[in-house]
Tab-separated table of C-alpha atoms in Angstrom:
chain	number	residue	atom	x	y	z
A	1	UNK	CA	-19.224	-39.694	-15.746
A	2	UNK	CA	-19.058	-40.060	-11.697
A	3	UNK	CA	-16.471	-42.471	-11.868
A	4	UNK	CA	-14.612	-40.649	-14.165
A	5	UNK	CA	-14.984	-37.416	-12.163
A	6	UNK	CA	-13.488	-39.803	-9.134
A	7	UNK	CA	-10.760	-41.400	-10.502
A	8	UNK	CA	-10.245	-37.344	-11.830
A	9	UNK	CA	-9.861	-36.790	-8.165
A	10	UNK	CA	-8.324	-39.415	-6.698
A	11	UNK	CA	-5.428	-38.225	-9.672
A	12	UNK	CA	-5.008	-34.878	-8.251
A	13	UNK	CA	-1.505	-34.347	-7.641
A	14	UNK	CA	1.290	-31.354	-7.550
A	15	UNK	CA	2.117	-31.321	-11.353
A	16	UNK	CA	-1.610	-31.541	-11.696
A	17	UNK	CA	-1.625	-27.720	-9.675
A	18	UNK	CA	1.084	-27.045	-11.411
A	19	UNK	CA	-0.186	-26.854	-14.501
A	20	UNK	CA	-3.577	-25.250	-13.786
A	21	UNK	CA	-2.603	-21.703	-14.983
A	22	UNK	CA	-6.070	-20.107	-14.698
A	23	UNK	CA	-6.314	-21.843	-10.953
A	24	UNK	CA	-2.733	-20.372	-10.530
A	25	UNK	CA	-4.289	-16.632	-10.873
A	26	UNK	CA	-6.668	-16.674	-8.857
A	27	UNK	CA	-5.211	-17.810	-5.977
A	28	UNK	CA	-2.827	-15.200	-6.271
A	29	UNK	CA	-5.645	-12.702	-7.031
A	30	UNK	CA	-7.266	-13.920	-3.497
A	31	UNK	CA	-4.385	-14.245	-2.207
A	32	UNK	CA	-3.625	-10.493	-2.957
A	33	UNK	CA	-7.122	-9.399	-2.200
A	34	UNK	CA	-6.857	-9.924	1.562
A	35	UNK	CA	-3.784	-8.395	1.242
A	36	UNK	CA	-5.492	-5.593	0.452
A	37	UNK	CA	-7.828	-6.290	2.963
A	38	UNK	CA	-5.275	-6.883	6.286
A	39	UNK	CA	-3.579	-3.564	5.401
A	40	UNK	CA	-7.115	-1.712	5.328
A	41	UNK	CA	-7.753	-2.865	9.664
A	42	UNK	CA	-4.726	-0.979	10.349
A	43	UNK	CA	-5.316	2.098	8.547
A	44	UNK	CA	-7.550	4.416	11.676
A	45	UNK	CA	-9.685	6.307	11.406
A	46	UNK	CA	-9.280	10.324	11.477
A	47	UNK	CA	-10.272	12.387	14.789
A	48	UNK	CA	-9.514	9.914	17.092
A	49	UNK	CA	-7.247	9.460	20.428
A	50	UNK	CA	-5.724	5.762	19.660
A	51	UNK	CA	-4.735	5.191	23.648
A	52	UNK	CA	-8.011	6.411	25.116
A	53	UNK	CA	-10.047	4.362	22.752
A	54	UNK	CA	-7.505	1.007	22.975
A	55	UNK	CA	-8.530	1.981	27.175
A	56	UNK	CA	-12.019	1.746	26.750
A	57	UNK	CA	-11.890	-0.888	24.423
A	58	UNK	CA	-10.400	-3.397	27.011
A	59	UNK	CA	-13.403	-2.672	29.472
A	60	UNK	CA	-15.377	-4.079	26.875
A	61	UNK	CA	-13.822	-6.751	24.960
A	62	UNK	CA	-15.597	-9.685	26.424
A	63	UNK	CA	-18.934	-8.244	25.332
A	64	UNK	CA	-20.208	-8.137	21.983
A	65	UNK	CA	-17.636	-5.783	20.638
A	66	UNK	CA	-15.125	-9.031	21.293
A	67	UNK	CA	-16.996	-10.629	18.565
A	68	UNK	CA	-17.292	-8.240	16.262
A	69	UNK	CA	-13.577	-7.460	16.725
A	70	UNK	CA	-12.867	-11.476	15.793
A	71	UNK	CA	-15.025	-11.099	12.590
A	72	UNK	CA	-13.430	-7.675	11.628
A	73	UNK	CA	-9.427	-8.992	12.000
A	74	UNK	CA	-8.866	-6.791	14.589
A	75	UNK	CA	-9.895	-3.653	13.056
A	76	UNK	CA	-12.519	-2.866	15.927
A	77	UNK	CA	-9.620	-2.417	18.534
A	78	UNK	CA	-7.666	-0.121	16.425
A	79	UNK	CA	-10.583	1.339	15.302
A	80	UNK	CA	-9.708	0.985	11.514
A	81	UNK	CA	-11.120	2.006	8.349
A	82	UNK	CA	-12.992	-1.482	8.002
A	83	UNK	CA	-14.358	-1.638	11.369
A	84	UNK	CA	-17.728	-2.530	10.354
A	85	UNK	CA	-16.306	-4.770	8.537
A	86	UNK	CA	-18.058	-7.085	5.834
A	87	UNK	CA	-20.899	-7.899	9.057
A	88	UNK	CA	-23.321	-4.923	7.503
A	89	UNK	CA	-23.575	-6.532	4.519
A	90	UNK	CA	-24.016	-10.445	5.843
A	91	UNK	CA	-27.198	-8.589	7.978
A	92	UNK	CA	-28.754	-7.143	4.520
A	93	UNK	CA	-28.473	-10.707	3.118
A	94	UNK	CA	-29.905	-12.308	5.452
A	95	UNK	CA	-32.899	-9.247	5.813
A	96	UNK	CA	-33.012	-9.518	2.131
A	97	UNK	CA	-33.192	-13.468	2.318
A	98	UNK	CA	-36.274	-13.139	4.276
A	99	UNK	CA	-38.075	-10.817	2.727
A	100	UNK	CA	-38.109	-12.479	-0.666
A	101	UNK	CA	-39.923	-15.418	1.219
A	102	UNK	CA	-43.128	-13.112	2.561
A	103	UNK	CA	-42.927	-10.141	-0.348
A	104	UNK	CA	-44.857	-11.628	-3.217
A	105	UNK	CA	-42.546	-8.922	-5.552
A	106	UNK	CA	-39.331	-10.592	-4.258
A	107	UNK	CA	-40.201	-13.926	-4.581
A	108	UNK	CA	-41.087	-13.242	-8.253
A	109	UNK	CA	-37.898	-11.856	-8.729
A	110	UNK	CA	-36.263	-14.596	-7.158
A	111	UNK	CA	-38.112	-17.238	-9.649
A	112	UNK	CA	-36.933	-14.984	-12.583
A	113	UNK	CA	-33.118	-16.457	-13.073
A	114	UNK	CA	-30.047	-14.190	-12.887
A	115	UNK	CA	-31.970	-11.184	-14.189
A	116	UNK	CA	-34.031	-11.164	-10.482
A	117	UNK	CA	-31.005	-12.039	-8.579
A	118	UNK	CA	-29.034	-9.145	-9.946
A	119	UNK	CA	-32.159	-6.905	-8.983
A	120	UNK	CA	-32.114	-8.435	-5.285
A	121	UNK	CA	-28.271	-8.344	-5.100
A	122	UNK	CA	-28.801	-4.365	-5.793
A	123	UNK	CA	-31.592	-4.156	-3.262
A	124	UNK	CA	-29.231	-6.159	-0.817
A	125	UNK	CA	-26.056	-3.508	-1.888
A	126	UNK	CA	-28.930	-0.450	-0.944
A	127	UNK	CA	-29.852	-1.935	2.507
A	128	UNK	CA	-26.361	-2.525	3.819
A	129	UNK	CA	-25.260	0.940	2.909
A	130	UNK	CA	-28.824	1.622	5.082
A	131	UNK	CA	-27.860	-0.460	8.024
A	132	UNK	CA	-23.596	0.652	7.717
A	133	UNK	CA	-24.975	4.492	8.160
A	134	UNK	CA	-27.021	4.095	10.772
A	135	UNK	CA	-24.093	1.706	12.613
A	136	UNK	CA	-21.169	4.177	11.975
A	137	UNK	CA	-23.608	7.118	13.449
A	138	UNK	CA	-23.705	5.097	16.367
A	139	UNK	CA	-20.482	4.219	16.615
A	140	UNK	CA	-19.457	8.040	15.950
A	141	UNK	CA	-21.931	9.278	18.977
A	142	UNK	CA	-20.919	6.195	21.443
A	143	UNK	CA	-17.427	7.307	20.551
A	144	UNK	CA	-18.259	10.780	21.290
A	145	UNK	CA	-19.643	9.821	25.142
A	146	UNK	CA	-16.218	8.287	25.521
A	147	UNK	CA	-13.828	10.040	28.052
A	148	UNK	CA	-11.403	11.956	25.314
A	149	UNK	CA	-11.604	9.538	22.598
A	150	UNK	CA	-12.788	11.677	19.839
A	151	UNK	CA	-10.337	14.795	19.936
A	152	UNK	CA	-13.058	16.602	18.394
A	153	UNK	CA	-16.781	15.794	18.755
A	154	UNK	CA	-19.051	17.247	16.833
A	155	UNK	CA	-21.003	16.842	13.304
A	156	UNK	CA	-17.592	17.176	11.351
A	157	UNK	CA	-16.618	14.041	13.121
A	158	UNK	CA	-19.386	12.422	13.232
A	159	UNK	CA	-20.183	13.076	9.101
A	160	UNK	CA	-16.547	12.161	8.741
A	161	UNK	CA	-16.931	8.682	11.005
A	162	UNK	CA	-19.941	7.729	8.335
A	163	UNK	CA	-18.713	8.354	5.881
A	164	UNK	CA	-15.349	6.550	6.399
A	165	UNK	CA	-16.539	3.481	8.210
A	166	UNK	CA	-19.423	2.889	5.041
A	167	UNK	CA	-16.902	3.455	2.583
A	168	UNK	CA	-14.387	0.767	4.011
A	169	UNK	CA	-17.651	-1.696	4.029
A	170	UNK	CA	-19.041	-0.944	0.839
A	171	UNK	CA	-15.082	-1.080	-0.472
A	172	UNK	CA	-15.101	-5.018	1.384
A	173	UNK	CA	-18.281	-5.787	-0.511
A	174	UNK	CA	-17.168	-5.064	-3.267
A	175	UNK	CA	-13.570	-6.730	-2.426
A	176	UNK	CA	-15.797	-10.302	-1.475
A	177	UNK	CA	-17.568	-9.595	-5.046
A	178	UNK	CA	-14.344	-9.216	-7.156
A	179	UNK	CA	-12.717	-12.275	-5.099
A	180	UNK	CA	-15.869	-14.849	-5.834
A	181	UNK	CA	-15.965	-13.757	-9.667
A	182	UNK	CA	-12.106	-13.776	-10.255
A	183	UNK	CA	-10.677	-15.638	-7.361
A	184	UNK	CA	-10.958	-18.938	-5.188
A	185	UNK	CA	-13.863	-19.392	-2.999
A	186	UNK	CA	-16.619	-17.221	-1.521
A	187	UNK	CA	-15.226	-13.618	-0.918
A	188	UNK	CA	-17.269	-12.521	1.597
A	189	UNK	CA	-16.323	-15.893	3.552
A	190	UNK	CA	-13.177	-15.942	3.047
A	191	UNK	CA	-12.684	-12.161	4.486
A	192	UNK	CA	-14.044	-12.963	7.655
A	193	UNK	CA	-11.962	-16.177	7.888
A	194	UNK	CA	-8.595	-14.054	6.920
A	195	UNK	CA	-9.886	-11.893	9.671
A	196	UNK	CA	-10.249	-14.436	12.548
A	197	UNK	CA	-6.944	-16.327	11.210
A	198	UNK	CA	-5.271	-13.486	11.319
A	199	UNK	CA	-5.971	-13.202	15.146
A	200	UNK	CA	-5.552	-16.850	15.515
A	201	UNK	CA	-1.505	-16.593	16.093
A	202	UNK	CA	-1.988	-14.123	19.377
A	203	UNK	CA	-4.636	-16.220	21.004
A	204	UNK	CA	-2.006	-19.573	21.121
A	205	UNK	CA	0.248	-17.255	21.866
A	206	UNK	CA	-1.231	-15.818	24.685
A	207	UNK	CA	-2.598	-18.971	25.714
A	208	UNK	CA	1.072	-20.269	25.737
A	209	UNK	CA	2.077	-17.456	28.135
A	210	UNK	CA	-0.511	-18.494	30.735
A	211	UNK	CA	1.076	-21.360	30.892
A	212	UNK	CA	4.521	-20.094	31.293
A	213	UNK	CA	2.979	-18.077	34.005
A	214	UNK	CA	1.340	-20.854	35.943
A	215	UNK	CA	-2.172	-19.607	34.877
A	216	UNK	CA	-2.942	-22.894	33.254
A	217	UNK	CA	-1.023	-25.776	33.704
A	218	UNK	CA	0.545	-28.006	30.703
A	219	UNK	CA	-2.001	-30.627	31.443
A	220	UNK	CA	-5.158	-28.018	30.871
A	221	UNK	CA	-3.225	-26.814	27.617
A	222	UNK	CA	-2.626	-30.298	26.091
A	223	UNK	CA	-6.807	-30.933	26.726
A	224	UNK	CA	-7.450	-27.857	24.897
A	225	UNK	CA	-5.394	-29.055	21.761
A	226	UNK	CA	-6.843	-32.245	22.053
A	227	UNK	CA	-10.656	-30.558	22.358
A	228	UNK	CA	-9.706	-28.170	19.821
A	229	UNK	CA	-8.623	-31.220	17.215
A	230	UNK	CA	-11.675	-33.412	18.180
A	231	UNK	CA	-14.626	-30.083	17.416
A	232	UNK	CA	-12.432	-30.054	14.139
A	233	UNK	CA	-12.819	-33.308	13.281
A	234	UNK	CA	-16.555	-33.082	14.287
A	235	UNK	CA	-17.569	-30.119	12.574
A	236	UNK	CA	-16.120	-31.279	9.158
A	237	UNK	CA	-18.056	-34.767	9.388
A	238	UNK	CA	-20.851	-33.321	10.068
A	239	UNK	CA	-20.175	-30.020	7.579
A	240	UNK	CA	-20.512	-33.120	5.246
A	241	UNK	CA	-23.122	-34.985	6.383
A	242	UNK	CA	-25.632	-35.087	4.168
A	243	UNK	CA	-29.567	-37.092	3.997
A	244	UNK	CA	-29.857	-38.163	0.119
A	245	UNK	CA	-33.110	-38.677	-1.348
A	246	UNK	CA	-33.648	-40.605	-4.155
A	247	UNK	CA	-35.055	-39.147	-7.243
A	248	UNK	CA	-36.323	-41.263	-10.317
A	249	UNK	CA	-37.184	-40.217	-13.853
A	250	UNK	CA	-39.807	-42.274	-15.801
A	251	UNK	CA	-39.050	-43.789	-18.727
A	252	UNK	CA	-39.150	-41.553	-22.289
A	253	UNK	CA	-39.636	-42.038	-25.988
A	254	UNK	CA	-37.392	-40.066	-28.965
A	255	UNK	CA	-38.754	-40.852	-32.216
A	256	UNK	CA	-38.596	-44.634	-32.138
A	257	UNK	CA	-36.073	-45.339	-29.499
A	258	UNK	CA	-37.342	-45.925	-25.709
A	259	UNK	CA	-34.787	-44.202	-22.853
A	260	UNK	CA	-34.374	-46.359	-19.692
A	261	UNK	CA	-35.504	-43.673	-17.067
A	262	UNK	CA	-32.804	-42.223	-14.651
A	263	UNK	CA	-32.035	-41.579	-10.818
A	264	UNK	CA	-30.490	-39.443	-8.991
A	265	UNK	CA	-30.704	-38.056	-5.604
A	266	UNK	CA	-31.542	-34.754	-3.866
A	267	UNK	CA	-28.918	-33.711	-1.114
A	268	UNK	CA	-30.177	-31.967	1.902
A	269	UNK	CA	-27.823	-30.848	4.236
A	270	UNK	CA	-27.466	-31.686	7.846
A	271	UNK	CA	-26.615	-28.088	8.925
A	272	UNK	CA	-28.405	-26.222	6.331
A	273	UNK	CA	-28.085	-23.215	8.325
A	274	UNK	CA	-24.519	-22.893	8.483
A	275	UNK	CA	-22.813	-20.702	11.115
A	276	UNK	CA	-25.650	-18.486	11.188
A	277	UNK	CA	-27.741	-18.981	13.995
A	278	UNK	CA	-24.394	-19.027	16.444
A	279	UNK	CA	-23.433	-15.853	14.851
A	280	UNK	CA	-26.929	-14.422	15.747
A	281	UNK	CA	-27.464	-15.764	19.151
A	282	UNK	CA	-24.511	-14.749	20.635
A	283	UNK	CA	-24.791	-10.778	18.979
A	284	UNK	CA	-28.326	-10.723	20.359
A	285	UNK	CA	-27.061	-12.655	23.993
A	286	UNK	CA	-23.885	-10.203	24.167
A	287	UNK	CA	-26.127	-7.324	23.489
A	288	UNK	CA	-27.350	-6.567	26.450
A	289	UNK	CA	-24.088	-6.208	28.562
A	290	UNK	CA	-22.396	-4.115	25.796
A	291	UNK	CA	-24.781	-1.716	26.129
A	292	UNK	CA	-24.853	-1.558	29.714
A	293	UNK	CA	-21.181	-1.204	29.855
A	294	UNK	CA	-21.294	2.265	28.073
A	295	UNK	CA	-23.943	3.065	30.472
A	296	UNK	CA	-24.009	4.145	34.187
A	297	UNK	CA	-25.112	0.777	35.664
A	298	UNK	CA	-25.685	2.465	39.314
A	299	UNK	CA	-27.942	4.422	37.958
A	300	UNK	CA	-30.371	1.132	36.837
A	301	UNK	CA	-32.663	-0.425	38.935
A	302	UNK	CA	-31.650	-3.899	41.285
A	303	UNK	CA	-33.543	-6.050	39.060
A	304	UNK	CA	-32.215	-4.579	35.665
A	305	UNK	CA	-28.471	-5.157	37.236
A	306	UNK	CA	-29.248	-8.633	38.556
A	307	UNK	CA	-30.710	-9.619	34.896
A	308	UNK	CA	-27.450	-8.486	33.382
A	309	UNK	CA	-25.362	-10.216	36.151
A	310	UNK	CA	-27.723	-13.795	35.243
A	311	UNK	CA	-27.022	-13.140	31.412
A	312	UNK	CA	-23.316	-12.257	31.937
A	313	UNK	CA	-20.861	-14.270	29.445
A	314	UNK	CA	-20.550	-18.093	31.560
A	315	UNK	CA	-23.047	-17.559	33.364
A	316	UNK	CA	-25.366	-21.018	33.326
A	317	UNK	CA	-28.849	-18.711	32.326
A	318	UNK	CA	-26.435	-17.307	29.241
A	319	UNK	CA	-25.104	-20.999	28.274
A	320	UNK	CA	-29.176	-22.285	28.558
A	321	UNK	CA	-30.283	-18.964	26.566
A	322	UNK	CA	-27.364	-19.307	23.709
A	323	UNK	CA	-28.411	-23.047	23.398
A	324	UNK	CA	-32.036	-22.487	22.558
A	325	UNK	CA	-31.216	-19.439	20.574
A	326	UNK	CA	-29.313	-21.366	18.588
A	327	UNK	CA	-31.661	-24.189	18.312
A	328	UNK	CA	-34.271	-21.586	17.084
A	329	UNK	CA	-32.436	-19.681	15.014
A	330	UNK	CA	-31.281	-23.216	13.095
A	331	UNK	CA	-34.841	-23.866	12.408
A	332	UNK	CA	-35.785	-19.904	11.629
A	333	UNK	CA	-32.720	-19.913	9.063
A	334	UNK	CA	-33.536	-23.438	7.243
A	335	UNK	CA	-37.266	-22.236	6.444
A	336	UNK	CA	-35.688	-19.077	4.903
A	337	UNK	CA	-33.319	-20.913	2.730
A	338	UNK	CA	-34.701	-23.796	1.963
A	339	UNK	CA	-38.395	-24.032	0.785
A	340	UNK	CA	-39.530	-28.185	0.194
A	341	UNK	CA	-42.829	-26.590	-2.146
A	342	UNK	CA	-40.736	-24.887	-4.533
A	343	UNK	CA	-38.074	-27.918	-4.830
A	344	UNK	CA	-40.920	-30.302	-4.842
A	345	UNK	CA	-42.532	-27.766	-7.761
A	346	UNK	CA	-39.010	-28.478	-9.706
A	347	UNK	CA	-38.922	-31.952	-9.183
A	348	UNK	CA	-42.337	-32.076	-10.828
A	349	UNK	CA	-41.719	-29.788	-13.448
A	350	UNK	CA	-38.956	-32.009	-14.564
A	351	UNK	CA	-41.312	-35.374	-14.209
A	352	UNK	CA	-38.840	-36.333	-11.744
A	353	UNK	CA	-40.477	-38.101	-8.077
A	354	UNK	CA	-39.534	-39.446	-4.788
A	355	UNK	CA	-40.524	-42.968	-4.656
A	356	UNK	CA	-43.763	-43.660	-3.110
A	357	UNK	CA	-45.077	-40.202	-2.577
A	358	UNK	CA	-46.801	-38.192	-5.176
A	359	UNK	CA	-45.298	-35.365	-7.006
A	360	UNK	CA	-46.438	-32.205	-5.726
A	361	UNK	CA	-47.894	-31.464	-2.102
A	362	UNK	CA	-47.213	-34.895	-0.833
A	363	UNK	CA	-43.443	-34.927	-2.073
A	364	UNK	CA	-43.252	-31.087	-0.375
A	365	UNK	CA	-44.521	-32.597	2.960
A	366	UNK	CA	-41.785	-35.407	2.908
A	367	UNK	CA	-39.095	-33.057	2.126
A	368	UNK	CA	-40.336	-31.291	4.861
A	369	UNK	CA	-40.483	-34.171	7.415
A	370	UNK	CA	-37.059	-35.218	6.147
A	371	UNK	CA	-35.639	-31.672	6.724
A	372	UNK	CA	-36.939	-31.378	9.852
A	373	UNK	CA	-35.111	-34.165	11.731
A	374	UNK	CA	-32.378	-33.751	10.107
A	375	UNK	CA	-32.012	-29.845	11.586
A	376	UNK	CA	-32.529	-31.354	15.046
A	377	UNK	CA	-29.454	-33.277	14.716
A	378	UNK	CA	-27.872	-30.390	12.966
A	379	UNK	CA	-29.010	-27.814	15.848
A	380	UNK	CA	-28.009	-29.978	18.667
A	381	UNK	CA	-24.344	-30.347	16.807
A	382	UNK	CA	-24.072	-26.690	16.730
A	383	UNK	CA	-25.499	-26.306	20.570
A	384	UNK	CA	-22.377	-28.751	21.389
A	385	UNK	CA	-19.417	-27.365	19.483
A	386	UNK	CA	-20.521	-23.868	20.374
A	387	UNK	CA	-20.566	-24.537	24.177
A	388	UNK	CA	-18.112	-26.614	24.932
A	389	UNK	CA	-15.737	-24.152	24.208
A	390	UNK	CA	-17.799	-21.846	25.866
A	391	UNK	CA	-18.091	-24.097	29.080
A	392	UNK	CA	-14.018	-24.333	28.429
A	393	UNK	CA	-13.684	-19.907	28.293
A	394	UNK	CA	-15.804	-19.954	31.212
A	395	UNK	CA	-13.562	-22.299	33.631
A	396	UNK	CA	-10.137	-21.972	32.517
A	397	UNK	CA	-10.035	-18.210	30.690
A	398	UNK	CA	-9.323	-19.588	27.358
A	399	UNK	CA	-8.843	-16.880	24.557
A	400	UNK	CA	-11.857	-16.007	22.956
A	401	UNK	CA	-11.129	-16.640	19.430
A	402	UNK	CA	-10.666	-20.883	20.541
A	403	UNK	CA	-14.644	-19.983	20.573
A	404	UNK	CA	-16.907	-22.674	18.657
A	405	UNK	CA	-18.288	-19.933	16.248
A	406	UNK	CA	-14.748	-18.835	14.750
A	407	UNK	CA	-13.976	-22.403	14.743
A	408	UNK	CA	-17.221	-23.417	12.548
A	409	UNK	CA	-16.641	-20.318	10.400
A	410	UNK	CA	-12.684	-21.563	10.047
A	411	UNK	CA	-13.258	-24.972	9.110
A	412	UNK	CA	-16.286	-24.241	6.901
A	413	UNK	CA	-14.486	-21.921	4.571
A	414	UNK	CA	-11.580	-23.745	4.562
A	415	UNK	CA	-13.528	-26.943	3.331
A	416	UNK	CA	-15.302	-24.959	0.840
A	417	UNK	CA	-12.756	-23.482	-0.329
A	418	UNK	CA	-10.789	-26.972	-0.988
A	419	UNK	CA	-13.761	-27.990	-3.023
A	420	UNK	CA	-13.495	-25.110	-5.375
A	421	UNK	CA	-9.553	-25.679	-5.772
A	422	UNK	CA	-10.367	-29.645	-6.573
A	423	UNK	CA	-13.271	-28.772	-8.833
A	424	UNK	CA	-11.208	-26.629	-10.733
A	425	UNK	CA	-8.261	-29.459	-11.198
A	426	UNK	CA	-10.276	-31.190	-12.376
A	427	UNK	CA	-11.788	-29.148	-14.997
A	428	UNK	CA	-8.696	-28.449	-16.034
A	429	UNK	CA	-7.453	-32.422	-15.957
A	430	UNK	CA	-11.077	-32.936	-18.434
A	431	UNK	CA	-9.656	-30.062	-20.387
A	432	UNK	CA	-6.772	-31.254	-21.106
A	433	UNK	CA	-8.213	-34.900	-21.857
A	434	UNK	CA	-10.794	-33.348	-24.432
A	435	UNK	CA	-7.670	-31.584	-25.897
A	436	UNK	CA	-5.747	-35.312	-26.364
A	437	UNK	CA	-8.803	-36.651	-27.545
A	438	UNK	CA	-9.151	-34.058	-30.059
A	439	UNK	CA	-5.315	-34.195	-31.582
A	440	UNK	CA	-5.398	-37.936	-31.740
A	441	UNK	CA	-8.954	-37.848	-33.790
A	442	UNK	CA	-7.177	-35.416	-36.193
A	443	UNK	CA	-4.449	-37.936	-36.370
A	444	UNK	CA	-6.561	-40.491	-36.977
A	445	UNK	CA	-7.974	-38.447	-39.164
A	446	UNK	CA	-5.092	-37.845	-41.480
């Protein structure tokens, strides 16, 4: 069967795609979808004073609000409908994620099949309409404090600000929902990567112009291509690295006939945690100066001003702090979403075993020593390919979106997203051999 599926693969051609009617539709359904969903960032949002905001917006677009902008396509610049974008729901996950690994209740749902995950995927809709509320009030008062950005503050505006910014991220859940059941790839992925591809054009661009200004030279430009290639061509080897275990199956009897036992292997991921922990670290790193930048800042004390001048963005205590916050968060986020006791639990429930460890606690513990060097070499790949670009921002003034988190996030999706397309070619290629196979039988048959 594998080296069917292979040679399957290695067939994959044009009139193979062009064929594939059902694969056909939903690429044009996803394709559609973020249609939908590029329109909605430019659509603003009632009661507010687009120059004064796009003003205060540029004092603060190398603090966390930068970021957030990236995720949301732009929409957090012209403060759009889906400013909050799909990141309210991500947080919920993740929240929700955790909880189901210390609430006894949760993790019983969780063992229960799709019955508990459609309970937890309600709980998870319920706590990122929570968390959108209590962002868009805050966004609705910060807006307020603004000089003449809200035309006309008040609990009208600020009810009408909720209300508006939860309904565009409850409309881009369920968007993400509709484009993983009906279209191509993860929906909620591929939304944020539409978002920071869409922004992807004006950051060459305006790279391009600093060097038609003299800002950076052609040299400096051509490194940053070649850097930018090379983190590519990293992250996807080691988006695909993975540390396979093998599994064996003893031998078993049918009536009279003795079955040779099987193998197979158990894949564990070099970056289990994904893009994750980057994401975190640098919300909770950028933080700080976001807030203190809607704040008086000669109003706070020496010491508070010469923190937030150490943990500035480039500065070398922010490039030390992101690195170990990344390190931690890679380790915090594998334990949540991978546990080596319940997959050691399956492994004996299906009389399957690691060779030369015993099923059960002494197969969990070498899952768990296996996972565990593996994530240092996965955390220390993510501390590289998110700083160097930082290191590169820092020096030379680099756009922000040539940042190693929008890069992981691009490349990731992208090869996921490849996968899907090639998985379904070739269910459609087996399709259409089963169909052959059929019509010559009835041939034969005649």
């Amino acid at each position: 069967m594998a080296s069917a599926a292979e040679q399957l693969a290695s067939n994959l051609n044009f009139s193979a795609f062009a064929k594939a009617e059902e694969l056909k539709k939903r690429i044009w359904f996803t394709l559609g979808a973020l249609l939908v969903y590029r329109l909605g960032t430019y659509i603003p949002m009632p009661g507010i004073n687009p120059d004064a905001f796009a003003q205060a917006f540029q004092q603060q677009s190398g603090g966390v609000l930068g970021m957030f902008n990236m995720f949301a396509g732009g929409a957090v610049e012209r403060m759009a409908i889906f400013a909050l974008g799909i990141m309210p729901y991500i947080s919920a996950s993740i929240i929700m994620q955790l909880m189901t690994s210390i609430v006894p209740t949760l993790e019983q749902l969780k063992k229960e099949g799709e019955q508990g995950r459609k309970v937890i995927n309600q709980y998870t809709r319920y706590g990122t309409v929570l968390l959108a509320t209590v962002q868009a009030y805050g966004i609705a008062v910060g807006l307020e404090t603004g000089n003449q950005i809200v035309t006309d503050p008040g609990w009208f505006f600020r009810a009408s600000a909720v209300i508006t910014l939860v309904g565009g991220t409850m409309f881009l859940m369920w968007l993400g929902e509709q484009i993983t059941a009906r279209g191509i790839g993860n929906g909620i992925s591929l939304i944020i990567f539409a978002g920071i591809v869409a922004g992807l054009p004006t950051a060459v661009g305006g790279t391009l112009e600093l060097g038609r200004t003299g800002a950076l030279s052609t040299g400096l430009i051509l490194a940053i291509l070649v850097l930018a290639l090379g983190l590519i061509a990293v992250i996807v080897f080691f988006e695909r690295a993975q540390r396979r275990l093998l599994i064996q199956y003893p031998k078993r009897q049918v009536g009279n006939r003795m079955f040779q036992g099987d193998t197979s292997h158990l894949p564990l991921k070099l970056n289990t945690a994904g893009v994750i922990p980057a994401i975190f670290a640098s919300s909770l790193l950028l933080l700080p100066a976001t807030l203190a930048g809607f704040s008086d800042t000669t109003t706070l004390p020496a010491w508070a001003n010469s923190i937030l001048a150490s943990v500035g963005h480039g500065q070398p205590l922010y490039m030390v702090l992101y690195g170990s916050m990344i390190v931690f968060f890679a380790f915090f986020y594998t334990a949540i979403v991978f546990n080596p006791k319940d997959t050691a639990d399956q492994l004996k429930k299906h009389s399957g075993f690691i060779p030369g460890y015993r099923p059960g606690e002494r197969t969990a513990e070498y899952i768990d020593y296996v996972l565990t060097r593996i994530t240092v070499v996965g955390a220390l790949y993510l501390v590289v390919v998110c700083l160097i670009p930082e290191f590169l921002i820092s020096a030379a003034g680099v756009p922000f979106y040539l940042g190693g988190t929008s890069l992981l996030i691009v490349v990731s999706v992208t090869l996921d997203t490849v996968a899907q397309v090639q998985g379904h070619l070739i269910a459609h290629q087996y399709e259409g051999l089963i169909k052959k196979s059929k019509l010559r039988g009835g041939k034969r048959g005649r």
